[in-house]
Amino acid sequence: MPPLPVIIDCDPGIDDTLALLTAFVSPELDILGITPVCGNQPLDRTLRNALQICELGGRTDIPVYAGCARPLLRAPIHGQFHGKTGLGNTVLPEPVKTAEPTSAVRFLTDTLRAAAARGAPVTLCALGPMTNLATALRMAPSIAGGIARIVMMGGAYREPGNRTMTSEFNVLADPHAAAIVFSSNIPIVALALDATHQVILTPDHVPQFAQAGGRLSTTLAELMAFWDRNDPGRYGSRGGPLHDPLVIAYLLAPHLFTTQRARIFVECHSELCMGQTIADWYGKSGLAPNADIVTRVDAEGVIGLVLERLSRYAAK
Ligand code: RIB
Ligand code: CA
């Protein structure tokens, strides 16, 4: 089976880092490009982090394109759990790799237009606010034909929000972008908090990740230790949810996930519920479902998969 062409849109971010490192050693994926966006951190930092992660993971061959520096309409908000740099306490070397001269939006429109023309659509992995993709769709709506599906980490359907009572960070950080994507009729696989809160990385996992990572062991141990949210009231244990790596795990092992079809919407007007994602499970909207929402995850299976992939760095 030929490798799956993917573009990874992200806002590194500690969990984005784990997702990228997992993808880098997965030959099932042909990573066409990485498109950092303003999210967990301002763009200059998510871009720098992405370049550093490519060097950390030995994948400087993958082009990185600078994305949007602000959400479409709302004021920027940033992550609360990724530390000052977005990479916790981890200090990586100054990146030698530089971003491509082309913007992320131009890369998306050029690449997806060509993919549509060839009849070889690309899978979009959305790990942060979807500003880049929404902007590209506005600039060139026909690129939708070049997207096989969007596998996104974001939203909260039966789960409460993690940034506000109702809303998950990626969607809240740019709800208008999410609205453009949700109304595009591009097939979506939604890994929301409903899924990611089933996969909690606890302090017990830290040594496993450290041992698995070979030359990355120190960095992985640092990142995982920082990711310990200490919120047992919320998650039922110490630790933090494995958000973004679930997108990569879904592509590698979809059998570990159970989904339910629904039409998905996002609230863009209410001050109280801005960014809330709503699932039309029973066809009340009269609109056809556009998403497979992940409702159940084999948590140990996913953690084992990520650990196995990270252990490949030991051999590198
Ligand atoms: O709500 C979790 C999401 O917000 C993850 O993608 C994390 O990296 C942050 O961007
Ligand atoms: Ca992210």
mmCIF file of C-alpha atoms and ligand atoms in Angstrom:
data_model
loop_
_atom_site.group_PDB
_atom_site.id
_atom_site.type_symbol
_atom_site.label_atom_id
_atom_site.label_comp_id
_atom_site.label_asym_id
_atom_site.label_seq_id
_atom_site.Cartn_x
_atom_site.Cartn_y
_atom_site.Cartn_z
ATOM 1 C CA MET A 1 0.000 0.000 0.000
ATOM 2 C CA PRO A 2 1.555 3.363 -0.946
ATOM 3 C CA PRO A 3 2.107 5.791 1.939
ATOM 4 C CA LEU A 4 -0.792 8.132 2.701
ATOM 5 C CA PRO A 5 -0.077 11.721 1.646
ATOM 6 C CA VAL A 6 -0.696 13.993 4.637
ATOM 7 C CA ILE A 7 -0.220 17.626 5.642
ATOM 8 C CA ILE A 8 0.198 18.276 9.375
ATOM 9 C CA ASP A 9 -1.277 21.616 10.498
ATOM 10 C CA CYS A 10 -0.240 22.265 14.083
ATOM 11 C CA ASP A 11 0.591 24.653 16.941
ATOM 12 C CA PRO A 12 3.513 22.984 18.780
ATOM 13 C CA GLY A 13 2.794 22.498 21.743
ATOM 14 C CA ILE A 14 3.867 19.522 23.753
ATOM 15 C CA ASP A 15 1.250 17.125 22.448
ATOM 16 C CA ASP A 16 1.788 18.403 18.895
ATOM 17 C CA THR A 17 5.453 17.463 19.406
ATOM 18 C CA LEU A 18 4.552 13.889 20.351
ATOM 19 C CA ALA A 19 2.233 13.695 17.344
ATOM 20 C CA LEU A 20 4.931 14.938 14.954
ATOM 21 C CA LEU A 21 7.599 12.643 16.401
ATOM 22 C CA THR A 22 5.230 9.686 16.022
ATOM 23 C CA ALA A 23 4.401 10.634 12.426
ATOM 24 C CA PHE A 24 8.092 11.109 11.542
ATOM 25 C CA VAL A 25 8.852 7.412 12.107
ATOM 26 C CA SER A 26 5.707 6.060 10.484
ATOM 27 C CA PRO A 27 6.429 5.042 6.879
ATOM 28 C CA GLU A 28 2.692 4.637 6.316
ATOM 29 C CA LEU A 29 2.576 8.439 6.083
ATOM 30 C CA ASP A 30 4.065 10.641 3.364
ATOM 31 C CA ILE A 31 4.288 14.020 5.115
ATOM 32 C CA LEU A 32 4.069 16.626 2.347
ATOM 33 C CA GLY A 33 4.514 19.553 4.691
ATOM 34 C CA ILE A 34 4.028 20.997 8.167
ATOM 35 C CA THR A 35 2.034 24.224 8.537
ATOM 36 C CA PRO A 36 2.377 25.843 11.995
ATOM 37 C CA VAL A 37 -0.293 28.315 13.068
ATOM 38 C CA CYS A 38 -0.949 30.776 15.896
ATOM 39 C CA GLY A 39 -2.422 28.691 18.708
ATOM 40 C CA ASN A 40 -0.732 27.308 21.800
ATOM 41 C CA GLN A 41 1.875 29.979 21.179
ATOM 42 C CA PRO A 42 2.144 32.964 18.812
ATOM 43 C CA LEU A 43 3.148 31.976 15.271
ATOM 44 C CA ASP A 44 6.814 32.934 15.596
ATOM 45 C CA ARG A 45 7.114 30.421 18.405
ATOM 46 C CA THR A 46 5.010 27.589 16.901
ATOM 47 C CA LEU A 47 7.022 27.991 13.682
ATOM 48 C CA ARG A 48 10.342 27.898 15.535
ATOM 49 C CA ASN A 49 9.171 24.907 17.574
ATOM 50 C CA ALA A 50 8.164 23.048 14.396
ATOM 51 C CA LEU A 51 11.598 23.635 12.862
ATOM 52 C CA GLN A 52 13.287 22.430 16.052
ATOM 53 C CA ILE A 53 11.067 19.336 16.214
ATOM 54 C CA CYS A 54 11.973 18.433 12.620
ATOM 55 C CA GLU A 55 15.647 18.603 13.608
ATOM 56 C CA LEU A 56 15.003 16.687 16.851
ATOM 57 C CA GLY A 57 13.230 13.936 14.929
ATOM 58 C CA GLY A 58 15.769 13.818 12.111
ATOM 59 C CA ARG A 59 13.219 14.927 9.516
ATOM 60 C CA THR A 60 14.652 18.158 8.166
ATOM 61 C CA ASP A 61 13.557 16.831 4.754
ATOM 62 C CA ILE A 62 9.962 17.830 5.540
ATOM 63 C CA PRO A 63 9.190 21.409 4.444
ATOM 64 C CA VAL A 64 7.721 23.770 7.038
ATOM 65 C CA TYR A 65 5.543 26.696 5.925
ATOM 66 C CA ALA A 66 4.623 29.633 8.155
ATOM 67 C CA GLY A 67 0.875 29.875 8.698
ATOM 68 C CA CYS A 68 -1.524 32.547 9.874
ATOM 69 C CA ALA A 69 -0.307 34.812 12.663
ATOM 70 C CA ARG A 70 -3.803 35.524 13.986
ATOM 71 C CA PRO A 71 -7.239 33.914 14.063
ATOM 72 C CA LEU A 72 -9.683 35.045 11.358
ATOM 73 C CA LEU A 73 -11.738 37.416 13.498
ATOM 74 C CA ARG A 74 -11.358 36.959 17.263
ATOM 75 C CA ALA A 75 -8.389 38.085 19.359
ATOM 76 C CA PRO A 76 -5.671 35.454 19.766
ATOM 77 C CA ILE A 77 -5.627 33.207 22.825
ATOM 78 C CA HIS A 78 -2.788 30.860 23.676
ATOM 79 C CA GLY A 79 -2.313 27.536 25.469
ATOM 80 C CA GLN A 80 -1.999 27.341 29.254
ATOM 81 C CA PHE A 81 -0.202 24.040 29.711
ATOM 82 C CA HIS A 82 2.755 24.119 27.364
ATOM 83 C CA GLY A 83 5.116 26.454 29.227
ATOM 84 C CA LYS A 84 6.668 29.741 28.134
ATOM 85 C CA THR A 85 8.038 28.399 24.842
ATOM 86 C CA GLY A 86 5.319 25.898 24.053
ATOM 87 C CA LEU A 87 7.750 23.034 24.757
ATOM 88 C CA GLY A 88 7.550 22.998 28.540
ATOM 89 C CA ASN A 89 10.975 23.238 30.141
ATOM 90 C CA THR A 90 12.668 21.630 27.163
ATOM 91 C CA VAL A 91 15.341 23.739 25.491
ATOM 92 C CA LEU A 92 16.185 22.585 21.974
ATOM 93 C CA PRO A 93 19.143 23.836 19.900
ATOM 94 C CA GLU A 94 18.683 26.944 17.783
ATOM 95 C CA PRO A 95 17.137 25.623 14.540
ATOM 96 C CA VAL A 96 19.374 25.572 11.466
ATOM 97 C CA LYS A 97 16.402 24.560 9.315
ATOM 98 C CA THR A 98 14.400 27.499 8.046
ATOM 99 C CA ALA A 99 10.824 27.866 6.911
ATOM 100 C CA GLU A 100 10.056 27.699 3.208
ATOM 101 C CA PRO A 101 9.619 31.065 1.455
ATOM 102 C CA THR A 102 6.044 30.118 0.529
ATOM 103 C CA SER A 103 3.299 30.790 3.071
ATOM 104 C CA ALA A 104 1.313 27.880 4.516
ATOM 105 C CA VAL A 105 -1.855 29.119 2.819
ATOM 106 C CA ARG A 106 -0.125 29.266 -0.576
ATOM 107 C CA PHE A 107 1.360 25.800 0.012
ATOM 108 C CA LEU A 108 -2.094 24.455 0.898
ATOM 109 C CA THR A 109 -3.804 25.991 -2.135
ATOM 110 C CA ASP A 110 -1.049 24.929 -4.575
ATOM 111 C CA THR A 111 -0.702 21.403 -3.178
ATOM 112 C CA LEU A 112 -4.411 20.695 -2.794
ATOM 113 C CA ARG A 113 -5.291 22.152 -6.194
ATOM 114 C CA ALA A 114 -2.696 19.847 -7.793
ATOM 115 C CA ALA A 115 -3.973 16.912 -5.712
ATOM 116 C CA ALA A 116 -7.512 17.582 -6.939
ATOM 117 C CA ALA A 117 -6.312 17.751 -10.552
ATOM 118 C CA ARG A 118 -4.446 14.429 -10.180
ATOM 119 C CA GLY A 119 -7.328 12.762 -8.363
ATOM 120 C CA ALA A 120 -4.954 12.013 -5.484
ATOM 121 C CA PRO A 121 -6.484 13.779 -2.488
ATOM 122 C CA VAL A 122 -4.445 14.548 0.629
ATOM 123 C CA THR A 123 -5.349 13.856 4.281
ATOM 124 C CA LEU A 124 -5.251 16.990 6.452
ATOM 125 C CA CYS A 125 -4.138 16.412 10.063
ATOM 126 C CA ALA A 126 -5.384 19.410 12.071
ATOM 127 C CA LEU A 127 -3.728 19.620 15.476
ATOM 128 C CA GLY A 128 -4.432 23.283 16.271
ATOM 129 C CA PRO A 129 -6.804 26.116 15.386
ATOM 130 C CA MET A 130 -7.873 25.685 11.741
ATOM 131 C CA THR A 131 -7.038 29.211 10.564
ATOM 132 C CA ASN A 132 -4.665 28.093 7.794
ATOM 133 C CA LEU A 133 -7.090 25.614 6.259
ATOM 134 C CA ALA A 134 -10.065 27.969 6.509
ATOM 135 C CA THR A 135 -8.100 30.767 4.846
ATOM 136 C CA ALA A 136 -6.993 28.443 2.036
ATOM 137 C CA LEU A 137 -10.598 27.292 1.527
ATOM 138 C CA ARG A 138 -11.736 30.910 1.308
ATOM 139 C CA MET A 139 -9.001 31.769 -1.187
ATOM 140 C CA ALA A 140 -9.568 28.697 -3.362
ATOM 141 C CA PRO A 141 -12.767 26.759 -2.568
ATOM 142 C CA SER A 142 -11.980 24.199 -5.271
ATOM 143 C CA ILE A 143 -9.103 22.822 -3.171
ATOM 144 C CA ALA A 144 -11.746 20.915 -1.209
ATOM 145 C CA GLY A 145 -11.550 18.396 -4.064
ATOM 146 C CA GLY A 146 -7.917 17.790 -3.130
ATOM 147 C CA ILE A 147 -8.698 16.863 0.479
ATOM 148 C CA ALA A 148 -9.572 13.223 1.172
ATOM 149 C CA ARG A 149 -10.583 14.048 4.749
ATOM 150 C CA ILE A 150 -9.676 16.222 7.684
ATOM 151 C CA VAL A 151 -8.625 14.298 10.791
ATOM 152 C CA MET A 152 -8.855 16.946 13.486
ATOM 153 C CA MET A 153 -8.134 17.178 17.172
ATOM 154 C CA GLY A 154 -10.684 19.629 18.499
ATOM 155 C CA GLY A 155 -14.128 20.206 19.871
ATOM 156 C CA ALA A 156 -16.120 18.706 22.719
ATOM 157 C CA TYR A 157 -19.481 17.072 22.093
ATOM 158 C CA ARG A 158 -20.666 15.115 25.146
ATOM 159 C CA GLU A 159 -17.655 16.316 27.201
ATOM 160 C CA PRO A 160 -17.454 19.797 28.787
ATOM 161 C CA GLY A 161 -14.853 22.167 27.357
ATOM 162 C CA ASN A 162 -11.260 22.396 28.541
ATOM 163 C CA ARG A 163 -10.758 26.150 28.053
ATOM 164 C CA THR A 164 -14.261 27.316 28.901
ATOM 165 C CA MET A 165 -17.261 25.503 30.291
ATOM 166 C CA THR A 166 -18.361 24.548 26.781
ATOM 167 C CA SER A 167 -15.387 24.897 24.468
ATOM 168 C CA GLU A 168 -12.166 23.112 23.615
ATOM 169 C CA PHE A 169 -9.070 25.236 22.954
ATOM 170 C CA ASN A 170 -8.411 24.575 19.222
ATOM 171 C CA VAL A 171 -11.962 25.432 18.203
ATOM 172 C CA LEU A 172 -12.314 28.316 20.704
ATOM 173 C CA ALA A 173 -9.039 29.832 19.460
ATOM 174 C CA ASP A 174 -10.584 30.259 16.000
ATOM 175 C CA PRO A 175 -14.291 29.340 15.955
ATOM 176 C CA HIS A 176 -14.880 31.128 12.643
ATOM 177 C CA ALA A 177 -12.225 28.983 10.989
ATOM 178 C CA ALA A 178 -13.896 25.881 12.396
ATOM 179 C CA ALA A 179 -17.250 27.104 11.043
ATOM 180 C CA ILE A 180 -15.759 27.432 7.540
ATOM 181 C CA VAL A 181 -14.267 23.926 7.744
ATOM 182 C CA PHE A 182 -17.442 22.356 9.184
ATOM 183 C CA SER A 183 -19.568 23.877 6.406
ATOM 184 C CA SER A 184 -17.167 22.791 3.632
ATOM 185 C CA ASN A 185 -18.673 19.307 3.308
ATOM 186 C CA ILE A 186 -15.154 17.868 3.390
ATOM 187 C CA PRO A 187 -15.297 14.578 5.331
ATOM 188 C CA ILE A 188 -14.104 15.050 8.917
ATOM 189 C CA VAL A 189 -12.884 12.625 11.561
ATOM 190 C CA ALA A 190 -13.341 14.453 14.854
ATOM 191 C CA LEU A 191 -11.072 13.497 17.748
ATOM 192 C CA ALA A 192 -12.635 15.734 20.364
ATOM 193 C CA LEU A 193 -12.211 15.798 24.138
ATOM 194 C CA ASP A 194 -14.763 12.966 24.135
ATOM 195 C CA ALA A 195 -11.946 10.815 22.720
ATOM 196 C CA THR A 196 -8.769 12.396 24.085
ATOM 197 C CA HIS A 197 -9.979 12.380 27.702
ATOM 198 C CA GLN A 198 -10.111 8.579 27.462
ATOM 199 C CA VAL A 199 -6.319 8.518 27.000
ATOM 200 C CA ILE A 200 -4.609 10.029 30.052
ATOM 201 C CA LEU A 201 -0.818 9.952 30.234
ATOM 202 C CA THR A 202 0.089 9.563 33.899
ATOM 203 C CA PRO A 203 3.429 9.972 35.684
ATOM 204 C CA ASP A 204 3.747 6.166 35.377
ATOM 205 C CA HIS A 205 4.030 6.589 31.605
ATOM 206 C CA VAL A 206 6.958 9.000 31.848
ATOM 207 C CA PRO A 207 9.664 6.300 32.351
ATOM 208 C CA GLN A 208 8.098 4.202 29.579
ATOM 209 C CA PHE A 209 8.362 7.101 27.151
ATOM 210 C CA ALA A 210 11.866 7.895 28.366
ATOM 211 C CA GLN A 211 13.041 4.307 27.862
ATOM 212 C CA ALA A 212 11.324 4.049 24.485
ATOM 213 C CA GLY A 213 12.817 7.143 23.001
ATOM 214 C CA GLY A 214 16.479 6.193 22.603
ATOM 215 C CA ARG A 215 18.340 9.411 21.761
ATOM 216 C CA LEU A 216 15.131 11.317 22.454
ATOM 217 C CA SER A 217 14.671 9.805 25.902
ATOM 218 C CA THR A 218 15.696 12.903 27.870
ATOM 219 C CA THR A 219 13.538 15.194 25.782
ATOM 220 C CA LEU A 220 10.547 12.845 25.938
ATOM 221 C CA ALA A 221 10.894 12.494 29.707
ATOM 222 C CA GLU A 222 11.006 16.281 30.082
ATOM 223 C CA LEU A 223 8.008 16.826 27.830
ATOM 224 C CA MET A 224 5.950 14.094 29.483
ATOM 225 C CA ALA A 225 6.800 15.275 32.987
ATOM 226 C CA PHE A 226 5.672 18.771 32.081
ATOM 227 C CA TRP A 227 2.444 17.412 30.644
ATOM 228 C CA ASP A 228 1.346 16.191 34.078
ATOM 229 C CA ARG A 229 -1.615 18.485 34.660
ATOM 230 C CA ASN A 230 -2.298 17.377 38.227
ATOM 231 C CA ASP A 231 -6.010 17.576 37.680
ATOM 232 C CA PRO A 232 -7.327 14.332 39.180
ATOM 233 C CA GLY A 233 -10.690 15.983 39.727
ATOM 234 C CA ARG A 234 -11.057 16.351 35.988
ATOM 235 C CA TYR A 235 -9.281 13.316 34.639
ATOM 236 C CA GLY A 236 -9.637 10.917 37.541
ATOM 237 C CA SER A 237 -5.888 10.658 37.907
ATOM 238 C CA ARG A 238 -2.741 12.781 37.699
ATOM 239 C CA GLY A 239 -1.459 13.344 34.183
ATOM 240 C CA GLY A 240 -2.722 14.896 30.998
ATOM 241 C CA PRO A 241 -4.798 13.788 27.998
ATOM 242 C CA LEU A 242 -2.943 12.580 24.923
ATOM 243 C CA HIS A 243 -4.681 14.970 22.546
ATOM 244 C CA ASP A 244 -2.852 15.461 19.233
ATOM 245 C CA PRO A 245 -1.092 12.073 18.894
ATOM 246 C CA LEU A 246 -4.546 10.502 18.612
ATOM 247 C CA VAL A 247 -4.826 12.054 15.142
ATOM 248 C CA ILE A 248 -1.726 10.180 13.976
ATOM 249 C CA ALA A 249 -2.750 7.017 15.842
ATOM 250 C CA TYR A 250 -6.117 7.128 14.081
ATOM 251 C CA LEU A 251 -4.412 7.131 10.674
ATOM 252 C CA LEU A 252 -2.090 4.295 11.689
ATOM 253 C CA ALA A 253 -4.592 2.099 13.565
ATOM 254 C CA PRO A 254 -8.216 3.099 12.973
ATOM 255 C CA HIS A 255 -9.353 -0.187 14.516
ATOM 256 C CA LEU A 256 -8.485 1.290 17.938
ATOM 257 C CA PHE A 257 -11.260 3.855 17.532
ATOM 258 C CA THR A 258 -15.065 3.707 17.473
ATOM 259 C CA THR A 259 -16.941 6.491 15.678
ATOM 260 C CA GLN A 260 -20.496 7.757 15.299
ATOM 261 C CA ARG A 261 -21.734 9.804 12.330
ATOM 262 C CA ALA A 262 -23.170 13.301 12.895
ATOM 263 C CA ARG A 263 -23.373 16.753 11.372
ATOM 264 C CA ILE A 264 -21.153 19.069 13.399
ATOM 265 C CA PHE A 265 -21.598 22.779 14.036
ATOM 266 C CA VAL A 266 -19.813 25.455 16.069
ATOM 267 C CA GLU A 267 -21.176 28.415 18.024
ATOM 268 C CA CYS A 268 -19.738 31.736 16.799
ATOM 269 C CA HIS A 269 -22.072 34.311 18.407
ATOM 270 C CA SER A 270 -22.701 33.516 22.062
ATOM 271 C CA GLU A 271 -20.306 35.107 24.545
ATOM 272 C CA LEU A 272 -21.048 32.358 27.045
ATOM 273 C CA CYS A 273 -20.702 29.435 24.602
ATOM 274 C CA MET A 274 -18.351 30.818 21.939
ATOM 275 C CA GLY A 275 -16.543 27.931 20.247
ATOM 276 C CA GLN A 276 -18.896 25.246 21.522
ATOM 277 C CA THR A 277 -19.150 22.349 19.089
ATOM 278 C CA ILE A 278 -22.535 20.751 18.596
ATOM 279 C CA ALA A 279 -23.269 17.333 17.090
ATOM 280 C CA ASP A 280 -26.535 16.691 15.295
ATOM 281 C CA TRP A 281 -26.638 12.996 16.170
ATOM 282 C CA TYR A 282 -30.228 12.423 15.044
ATOM 283 C CA GLY A 283 -30.640 14.544 11.907
ATOM 284 C CA LYS A 284 -32.549 17.437 13.502
ATOM 285 C CA SER A 285 -30.764 19.966 11.287
ATOM 286 C CA GLY A 286 -31.915 18.341 8.067
ATOM 287 C CA LEU A 287 -28.284 18.423 6.914
ATOM 288 C CA ALA A 288 -26.395 15.272 6.040
ATOM 289 C CA PRO A 289 -23.741 14.103 8.521
ATOM 290 C CA ASN A 290 -20.263 15.452 7.706
ATOM 291 C CA ALA A 291 -18.220 13.897 10.488
ATOM 292 C CA ASP A 292 -17.221 10.657 12.131
ATOM 293 C CA ILE A 293 -16.959 11.623 15.786
ATOM 294 C CA VAL A 294 -14.716 9.300 17.805
ATOM 295 C CA THR A 295 -16.746 8.071 20.777
ATOM 296 C CA ARG A 296 -14.528 5.289 22.122
ATOM 297 C CA VAL A 297 -10.767 4.735 22.162
ATOM 298 C CA ASP A 298 -8.671 1.704 23.075
ATOM 299 C CA ALA A 299 -6.449 3.825 25.327
ATOM 300 C CA GLU A 300 -3.833 1.194 26.111
ATOM 301 C CA GLY A 301 -3.705 0.271 22.443
ATOM 302 C CA VAL A 302 -3.052 3.875 21.447
ATOM 303 C CA ILE A 303 -0.419 4.431 24.150
ATOM 304 C CA GLY A 304 1.267 1.183 23.130
ATOM 305 C CA LEU A 305 1.266 2.265 19.477
ATOM 306 C CA VAL A 306 2.820 5.661 20.250
ATOM 307 C CA LEU A 307 5.418 4.035 22.523
ATOM 308 C CA GLU A 308 6.287 1.481 19.827
ATOM 309 C CA ARG A 309 6.735 4.202 17.225
ATOM 310 C CA LEU A 310 8.851 6.366 19.553
ATOM 311 C CA SER A 311 11.000 3.315 20.296
ATOM 312 C CA ARG A 312 12.077 3.464 16.653
ATOM 313 C CA TYR A 313 14.239 6.466 17.569
ATOM 314 C CA ALA A 314 16.348 4.124 19.653
ATOM 315 C CA ALA A 315 17.341 2.368 16.445
ATOM 316 C CA LYS A 316 18.088 5.608 14.593
HETATM 317 O O1 RIB B 1 -7.470 21.204 23.522
HETATM 318 C C1 RIB B 1 -6.315 20.492 23.175
HETATM 319 C C2 RIB B 1 -5.669 21.100 21.968
HETATM 320 O O2 RIB B 1 -5.273 22.431 22.272
HETATM 321 C C3 RIB B 1 -4.365 20.377 21.566
HETATM 322 O O3 RIB B 1 -4.196 20.434 20.173
HETATM 323 C C4 RIB B 1 -3.298 21.189 22.249
HETATM 324 O O4 RIB B 1 -2.044 21.140 21.562
HETATM 325 C C5 RIB B 1 -3.878 22.557 22.152
HETATM 326 O O5 RIB B 1 -3.563 23.055 20.853
HETATM 327 CA CA CA B 2 -2.163 21.325 19.226
#
